[in-house]
PDB file of C-alpha atoms in Angstrom:
ATOM      1  CA  UNK A   1       0.000   0.000   0.000  1.00  0.00           C
ATOM      2  CA  UNK A   2       2.802   2.422   0.894  1.00  0.00           C
ATOM      3  CA  UNK A   3       4.531   1.512  -2.382  1.00  0.00           C
ATOM      4  CA  UNK A   4       1.357   2.421  -4.307  1.00  0.00           C
ATOM      5  CA  UNK A   5       1.009   5.716  -2.439  1.00  0.00           C
ATOM      6  CA  UNK A   6       4.635   6.522  -3.112  1.00  0.00           C
ATOM      7  CA  UNK A   7       4.245   5.668  -6.794  1.00  0.00           C
ATOM      8  CA  UNK A   8       1.051   7.742  -7.075  1.00  0.00           C
ATOM      9  CA  UNK A   9       2.760  10.851  -5.697  1.00  0.00           C
ATOM     10  CA  UNK A  10       1.335  13.706  -3.650  1.00  0.00           C
ATOM     11  CA  UNK A  11      -1.890  14.130  -5.707  1.00  0.00           C
ATOM     12  CA  UNK A  12      -3.254  10.959  -4.110  1.00  0.00           C
ATOM     13  CA  UNK A  13      -3.325  12.469  -0.598  1.00  0.00           C
ATOM     14  CA  UNK A  14      -6.458  14.604  -1.226  1.00  0.00           C
ATOM     15  CA  UNK A  15      -8.136  11.455  -2.562  1.00  0.00           C
ATOM     16  CA  UNK A  16      -7.167   9.499   0.553  1.00  0.00           C
ATOM     17  CA  UNK A  17      -8.610  12.282   2.730  1.00  0.00           C
ATOM     18  CA  UNK A  18     -11.794  12.311   0.637  1.00  0.00           C
ATOM     19  CA  UNK A  19     -12.121   8.526   0.958  1.00  0.00           C
ATOM     20  CA  UNK A  20     -11.765   8.671   4.758  1.00  0.00           C
ATOM     21  CA  UNK A  21     -14.446  11.367   5.007  1.00  0.00           C
ATOM     22  CA  UNK A  22     -16.753   9.428   2.653  1.00  0.00           C
ATOM     23  CA  UNK A  23     -16.415   6.224   4.696  1.00  0.00           C
ATOM     24  CA  UNK A  24     -17.125   8.129   7.922  1.00  0.00           C
ATOM     25  CA  UNK A  25     -20.262   9.720   6.423  1.00  0.00           C
ATOM     26  CA  UNK A  26     -21.491   6.391   5.041  1.00  0.00           C
ATOM     27  CA  UNK A  27     -21.102   4.665   8.417  1.00  0.00           C
ATOM     28  CA  UNK A  28     -22.776   7.544  10.283  1.00  0.00           C
ATOM     29  CA  UNK A  29     -25.715   7.787   7.883  1.00  0.00           C
ATOM     30  CA  UNK A  30     -26.194   4.011   7.751  1.00  0.00           C
ATOM     31  CA  UNK A  31     -26.575   4.066  11.538  1.00  0.00           C
ATOM     32  CA  UNK A  32     -28.685   7.233  11.775  1.00  0.00           C
ATOM     33  CA  UNK A  33     -31.101   6.445   8.933  1.00  0.00           C
ATOM     34  CA  UNK A  34     -32.268   3.091  10.250  1.00  0.00           C
ATOM     35  CA  UNK A  35     -36.057   2.925   9.961  1.00  0.00           C
ATOM     36  CA  UNK A  36     -36.483   1.938  13.609  1.00  0.00           C
ATOM     37  CA  UNK A  37     -34.339   4.920  14.612  1.00  0.00           C
ATOM     38  CA  UNK A  38     -36.202   7.472  12.482  1.00  0.00           C
ATOM     39  CA  UNK A  39     -39.792   6.204  12.294  1.00  0.00           C
ATOM     40  CA  UNK A  40     -40.495   3.342  14.749  1.00  0.00           C
ATOM     41  CA  UNK A  41     -43.243   1.084  13.419  1.00  0.00           C
ATOM     42  CA  UNK A  42     -45.285   1.038  16.636  1.00  0.00           C
ATOM     43  CA  UNK A  43     -44.984   4.717  17.545  1.00  0.00           C
ATOM     44  CA  UNK A  44     -48.254   5.810  15.923  1.00  0.00           C
ATOM     45  CA  UNK A  45     -50.312   3.146  17.720  1.00  0.00           C
ATOM     46  CA  UNK A  46     -48.644   3.896  21.048  1.00  0.00           C
ATOM     47  CA  UNK A  47     -49.211   7.638  20.633  1.00  0.00           C
ATOM     48  CA  UNK A  48     -52.868   7.176  19.698  1.00  0.00           C
ATOM     49  CA  UNK A  49     -53.438   4.891  22.671  1.00  0.00           C
ATOM     50  CA  UNK A  50     -52.006   7.386  25.154  1.00  0.00           C
ATOM     51  CA  UNK A  51     -53.866  10.282  23.496  1.00  0.00           C
ATOM     52  CA  UNK A  52     -57.229   8.489  23.664  1.00  0.00           C
ATOM     53  CA  UNK A  53     -56.677   7.475  27.279  1.00  0.00           C
ATOM     54  CA  UNK A  54     -55.087  10.607  28.753  1.00  0.00           C
ATOM     55  CA  UNK A  55     -55.164  13.373  26.174  1.00  0.00           C
ATOM     56  CA  UNK A  56     -51.892  15.227  25.719  1.00  0.00           C
ATOM     57  CA  UNK A  57     -49.892  14.988  28.956  1.00  0.00           C
ATOM     58  CA  UNK A  58     -46.599  16.864  29.180  1.00  0.00           C
ATOM     59  CA  UNK A  59     -44.650  13.647  29.686  1.00  0.00           C
ATOM     60  CA  UNK A  60     -45.996  12.275  26.383  1.00  0.00           C
ATOM     61  CA  UNK A  61     -44.788  15.358  24.500  1.00  0.00           C
ATOM     62  CA  UNK A  62     -41.386  15.119  26.165  1.00  0.00           C
ATOM     63  CA  UNK A  63     -41.098  11.416  25.430  1.00  0.00           C
ATOM     64  CA  UNK A  64     -42.067  11.887  21.782  1.00  0.00           C
ATOM     65  CA  UNK A  65     -39.673  14.802  21.289  1.00  0.00           C
ATOM     66  CA  UNK A  66     -36.753  12.797  22.644  1.00  0.00           C
ATOM     67  CA  UNK A  67     -37.626   9.481  20.989  1.00  0.00           C
ATOM     68  CA  UNK A  68     -37.150   9.957  17.228  1.00  0.00           C
ATOM     69  CA  UNK A  69     -37.656  12.366  14.301  1.00  0.00           C
ATOM     70  CA  UNK A  70     -41.165  10.961  13.795  1.00  0.00           C
ATOM     71  CA  UNK A  71     -41.826  11.471  17.500  1.00  0.00           C
ATOM     72  CA  UNK A  72     -40.902  15.158  17.152  1.00  0.00           C
ATOM     73  CA  UNK A  73     -43.436  15.518  14.345  1.00  0.00           C
ATOM     74  CA  UNK A  74     -46.107  13.828  16.468  1.00  0.00           C
ATOM     75  CA  UNK A  75     -45.262  16.062  19.440  1.00  0.00           C
ATOM     76  CA  UNK A  76     -45.647  19.166  17.288  1.00  0.00           C
ATOM     77  CA  UNK A  77     -48.992  17.911  15.987  1.00  0.00           C
ATOM     78  CA  UNK A  78     -50.322  17.108  19.474  1.00  0.00           C
ATOM     79  CA  UNK A  79     -49.275  20.523  20.804  1.00  0.00           C
ATOM     80  CA  UNK A  80     -51.723  21.941  18.258  1.00  0.00           C
ATOM     81  CA  UNK A  81     -54.413  19.296  18.794  1.00  0.00           C
ATOM     82  CA  UNK A  82     -56.873  21.913  20.085  1.00  0.00           C
ATOM     83  CA  UNK A  83     -56.537  23.940  16.913  1.00  0.00           C
ATOM     84  CA  UNK A  84     -58.102  23.310  13.520  1.00  0.00           C
ATOM     85  CA  UNK A  85     -57.012  20.597  11.134  1.00  0.00           C
ATOM     86  CA  UNK A  86     -55.290  23.191   8.925  1.00  0.00           C
ATOM     87  CA  UNK A  87     -53.216  24.540  11.804  1.00  0.00           C
ATOM     88  CA  UNK A  88     -52.180  21.019  12.775  1.00  0.00           C
ATOM     89  CA  UNK A  89     -51.126  20.230   9.216  1.00  0.00           C
ATOM     90  CA  UNK A  90     -49.151  23.476   8.967  1.00  0.00           C
ATOM     91  CA  UNK A  91     -47.310  22.673  12.189  1.00  0.00           C
ATOM     92  CA  UNK A  92     -46.553  19.175  10.875  1.00  0.00           C
ATOM     93  CA  UNK A  93     -45.198  20.609   7.616  1.00  0.00           C
ATOM     94  CA  UNK A  94     -42.910  22.997   9.516  1.00  0.00           C
ATOM     95  CA  UNK A  95     -41.652  20.241  11.788  1.00  0.00           C
ATOM     96  CA  UNK A  96     -41.305  17.920   8.790  1.00  0.00           C
ATOM     97  CA  UNK A  97     -39.050  20.396   6.990  1.00  0.00           C
ATOM     98  CA  UNK A  98     -36.774  20.572  10.028  1.00  0.00           C
ATOM     99  CA  UNK A  99     -36.682  16.772  10.307  1.00  0.00           C
ATOM    100  CA  UNK A 100     -35.958  16.389   6.580  1.00  0.00           C
ATOM    101  CA  UNK A 101     -33.065  18.821   6.895  1.00  0.00           C
ATOM    102  CA  UNK A 102     -31.715  16.735   9.759  1.00  0.00           C
ATOM    103  CA  UNK A 103     -32.033  13.503   7.774  1.00  0.00           C
ATOM    104  CA  UNK A 104     -30.209  15.120   4.836  1.00  0.00           C
ATOM    105  CA  UNK A 105     -27.245  15.999   7.054  1.00  0.00           C
ATOM    106  CA  UNK A 106     -23.869  15.180   5.476  1.00  0.00           C
ATOM    107  CA  UNK A 107     -25.465  13.886   2.261  1.00  0.00           C
ATOM    108  CA  UNK A 108     -24.475  17.038   0.380  1.00  0.00           C
ATOM    109  CA  UNK A 109     -20.880  16.471   1.482  1.00  0.00           C
ATOM    110  CA  UNK A 110     -21.047  12.857   0.316  1.00  0.00           C
ATOM    111  CA  UNK A 111     -22.429  13.929  -3.059  1.00  0.00           C
ATOM    112  CA  UNK A 112     -19.666  16.534  -3.358  1.00  0.00           C
ATOM    113  CA  UNK A 113     -17.016  13.889  -2.710  1.00  0.00           C
ATOM    114  CA  UNK A 114     -18.595  11.616  -5.317  1.00  0.00           C
ATOM    115  CA  UNK A 115     -18.462  14.461  -7.857  1.00  0.00           C
ATOM    116  CA  UNK A 116     -15.024  15.770  -6.953  1.00  0.00           C
ATOM    117  CA  UNK A 117     -13.105  12.469  -6.659  1.00  0.00           C
ATOM    118  CA  UNK A 118     -12.867  11.911 -10.452  1.00  0.00           C
ATOM    119  CA  UNK A 119     -11.681  15.517 -10.850  1.00  0.00           C
ATOM    120  CA  UNK A 120      -8.996  14.970  -8.218  1.00  0.00           C
ATOM    121  CA  UNK A 121      -8.013  11.814 -10.082  1.00  0.00           C
ATOM    122  CA  UNK A 122      -7.886  13.841 -13.299  1.00  0.00           C
ATOM    123  CA  UNK A 123      -5.638  16.373 -11.586  1.00  0.00           C
ATOM    124  CA  UNK A 124      -3.257  13.541 -10.696  1.00  0.00           C
ATOM    125  CA  UNK A 125      -3.414  12.340 -14.291  1.00  0.00           C
ATOM    126  CA  UNK A 126      -2.486  15.777 -15.606  1.00  0.00           C
ATOM    127  CA  UNK A 127       0.403  16.012 -13.151  1.00  0.00           C
ATOM    128  CA  UNK A 128       1.544  12.564 -14.286  1.00  0.00           C
ATOM    129  CA  UNK A 129       1.408  13.687 -17.916  1.00  0.00           C
ATOM    130  CA  UNK A 130       3.527  16.705 -17.045  1.00  0.00           C
ATOM    131  CA  UNK A 131       6.064  14.325 -15.493  1.00  0.00           C
ATOM    132  CA  UNK A 132       6.034  12.233 -18.673  1.00  0.00           C
ATOM    133  CA  UNK A 133       6.702  15.243 -20.886  1.00  0.00           C
ATOM    134  CA  UNK A 134       9.385  16.338 -18.437  1.00  0.00           C
ATOM    135  CA  UNK A 135      11.134  13.024 -19.000  1.00  0.00           C
ATOM    136  CA  UNK A 136      11.845  14.050 -22.582  1.00  0.00           C
ATOM    137  CA  UNK A 137      15.194  15.773 -22.598  1.00  0.00           C
ATOM    138  CA  UNK A 138      17.617  16.759 -25.294  1.00  0.00           C
ATOM    139  CA  UNK A 139      19.757  13.731 -24.526  1.00  0.00           C
ATOM    140  CA  UNK A 140      16.815  11.277 -24.740  1.00  0.00           C
ATOM    141  CA  UNK A 141      14.210   9.946 -22.355  1.00  0.00           C
ATOM    142  CA  UNK A 142      14.751   9.611 -18.625  1.00  0.00           C
ATOM    143  CA  UNK A 143      13.263   6.121 -17.927  1.00  0.00           C
ATOM    144  CA  UNK A 144      12.870   6.667 -14.190  1.00  0.00           C
ATOM    145  CA  UNK A 145      11.009   9.943 -14.581  1.00  0.00           C
ATOM    146  CA  UNK A 146       8.904   8.491 -17.395  1.00  0.00           C
ATOM    147  CA  UNK A 147       7.852   5.510 -15.252  1.00  0.00           C
ATOM    148  CA  UNK A 148       7.067   7.809 -12.308  1.00  0.00           C
ATOM    149  CA  UNK A 149       4.900  10.021 -14.495  1.00  0.00           C
ATOM    150  CA  UNK A 150       2.962   7.012 -15.813  1.00  0.00           C
ATOM    151  CA  UNK A 151       2.482   5.737 -12.245  1.00  0.00           C
ATOM    152  CA  UNK A 152       1.104   9.082 -11.071  1.00  0.00           C
ATOM    153  CA  UNK A 153      -1.296   9.272 -14.010  1.00  0.00           C
ATOM    154  CA  UNK A 154      -2.679   5.737 -13.740  1.00  0.00           C
ATOM    155  CA  UNK A 155      -2.858   5.382  -9.969  1.00  0.00           C
ATOM    156  CA  UNK A 156      -4.620   8.703  -9.470  1.00  0.00           C
ATOM    157  CA  UNK A 157      -7.127   8.002 -12.233  1.00  0.00           C
ATOM    158  CA  UNK A 158      -7.921   4.600 -10.752  1.00  0.00           C
ATOM    159  CA  UNK A 159      -8.099   5.815  -7.159  1.00  0.00           C
ATOM    160  CA  UNK A 160     -10.361   8.716  -8.130  1.00  0.00           C
ATOM    161  CA  UNK A 161     -12.851   6.248  -9.601  1.00  0.00           C
ATOM    162  CA  UNK A 162     -12.482   3.867  -6.643  1.00  0.00           C
ATOM    163  CA  UNK A 163     -13.517   6.702  -4.309  1.00  0.00           C
ATOM    164  CA  UNK A 164     -16.207   8.198  -6.550  1.00  0.00           C
ATOM    165  CA  UNK A 165     -18.187   5.080  -7.486  1.00  0.00           C
ATOM    166  CA  UNK A 166     -19.013   3.792  -3.951  1.00  0.00           C
ATOM    167  CA  UNK A 167     -19.597   7.366  -2.751  1.00  0.00           C
ATOM    168  CA  UNK A 168     -22.118   7.986  -5.550  1.00  0.00           C
ATOM    169  CA  UNK A 169     -23.874   4.665  -4.918  1.00  0.00           C
ATOM    170  CA  UNK A 170     -24.132   5.457  -1.193  1.00  0.00           C
ATOM    171  CA  UNK A 171     -25.330   9.005  -1.912  1.00  0.00           C
ATOM    172  CA  UNK A 172     -28.104   7.795  -4.200  1.00  0.00           C
ATOM    173  CA  UNK A 173     -29.102   5.066  -1.741  1.00  0.00           C
ATOM    174  CA  UNK A 174     -29.287   7.409   1.249  1.00  0.00           C
ATOM    175  CA  UNK A 175     -31.125  10.071  -0.744  1.00  0.00           C
ATOM    176  CA  UNK A 176     -33.738   7.496  -1.746  1.00  0.00           C
ATOM    177  CA  UNK A 177     -33.911   6.272   1.853  1.00  0.00           C
ATOM    178  CA  UNK A 178     -34.551   9.785   3.155  1.00  0.00           C
ATOM    179  CA  UNK A 179     -37.306  10.382   0.596  1.00  0.00           C
ATOM    180  CA  UNK A 180     -38.966   7.092   1.552  1.00  0.00           C
ATOM    181  CA  UNK A 181     -38.774   7.899   5.273  1.00  0.00           C
ATOM    182  CA  UNK A 182     -40.187  11.386   4.734  1.00  0.00           C
ATOM    183  CA  UNK A 183     -43.173  10.034   2.773  1.00  0.00           C
ATOM    184  CA  UNK A 184     -43.824   7.415   5.463  1.00  0.00           C
ATOM    185  CA  UNK A 185     -43.655  10.015   8.253  1.00  0.00           C
ATOM    186  CA  UNK A 186     -46.022  12.332   6.370  1.00  0.00           C
ATOM    187  CA  UNK A 187     -48.578   9.534   5.965  1.00  0.00           C
ATOM    188  CA  UNK A 188     -48.389   8.603   9.644  1.00  0.00           C
ATOM    189  CA  UNK A 189     -48.715  12.244  10.709  1.00  0.00           C
ATOM    190  CA  UNK A 190     -51.820  12.658   8.523  1.00  0.00           C
ATOM    191  CA  UNK A 191     -53.345   9.573  10.158  1.00  0.00           C
ATOM    192  CA  UNK A 192     -52.718  11.136  13.569  1.00  0.00           C
ATOM    193  CA  UNK A 193     -54.424  14.382  12.491  1.00  0.00           C
ATOM    194  CA  UNK A 194     -57.457  12.483  11.184  1.00  0.00           C
ATOM    195  CA  UNK A 195     -57.760  10.480  14.407  1.00  0.00           C
ATOM    196  CA  UNK A 196     -57.451  13.598  16.596  1.00  0.00           C
ATOM    197  CA  UNK A 197     -60.195  15.306  14.599  1.00  0.00           C
ATOM    198  CA  UNK A 198     -62.443  12.252  14.618  1.00  0.00           C
ATOM    199  CA  UNK A 199     -62.189  11.332  10.931  1.00  0.00           C
ATOM    200  CA  UNK A 200     -60.689   7.948  11.817  1.00  0.00           C
ATOM    201  CA  UNK A 201     -60.942   5.546  14.684  1.00  0.00           C
TER     202      UNK A 201
END
C-alpha cells in the first residue's frame, strides 16, 4: 500500500482524505437512517393509545420529542391538537421540513465527494502527464522519470474512480432512503391528524 502511495505521488493524498471522510459519512448515515431509529413502526399506535386514554400529557410530548424524528413531528402535531385541522397540518409541515433537513445531514458532502473524486483523479493524471513530458530531454528519455509520471497518471485516475463510485452509490441510496422515510412520516402524521379530529378511529 505504501509503495502504491509513493508511486502515485502527492496528488493521491487529497483522494485518501476524501475517501476517509466518505467512509465516515457512510457509516454515520447508515446508523442514523435506520427505519427503527427514524420512524419506529409502533410509535403511531402507542401515541394514539395514550392520546385516547389521557389526552396530551406533558410527559408524552417530552417522550415523543426525545424518541425519534417521527416522535418530534407527532409532538408538534399534538401541541396543536386543540386547533383546527389546517393549523395542525401546517405545524406538521414545519416540523417535517426541520426533520428532513436533519435527515439530509452530510449527504451534500457525500455527493460533493462523489463528484469531486474523479476531478482529483484527473488532476493527478495531468500532473503525471507533465512528469512524462518532463522526462523528454535533449539527450533522450529519462526512464525513471517516465515511469514515475505514468504511475502518477494511472494510480490517481484509478483511485479517483475507486472513491467516486461507492460514494455515488451510497449518496443515491441514502437520498432514496430519506425520501422514503419522509413520505412514510407524512402519511403517519396525517393519520394522527385524522384520528385527533375524529375522521378515523
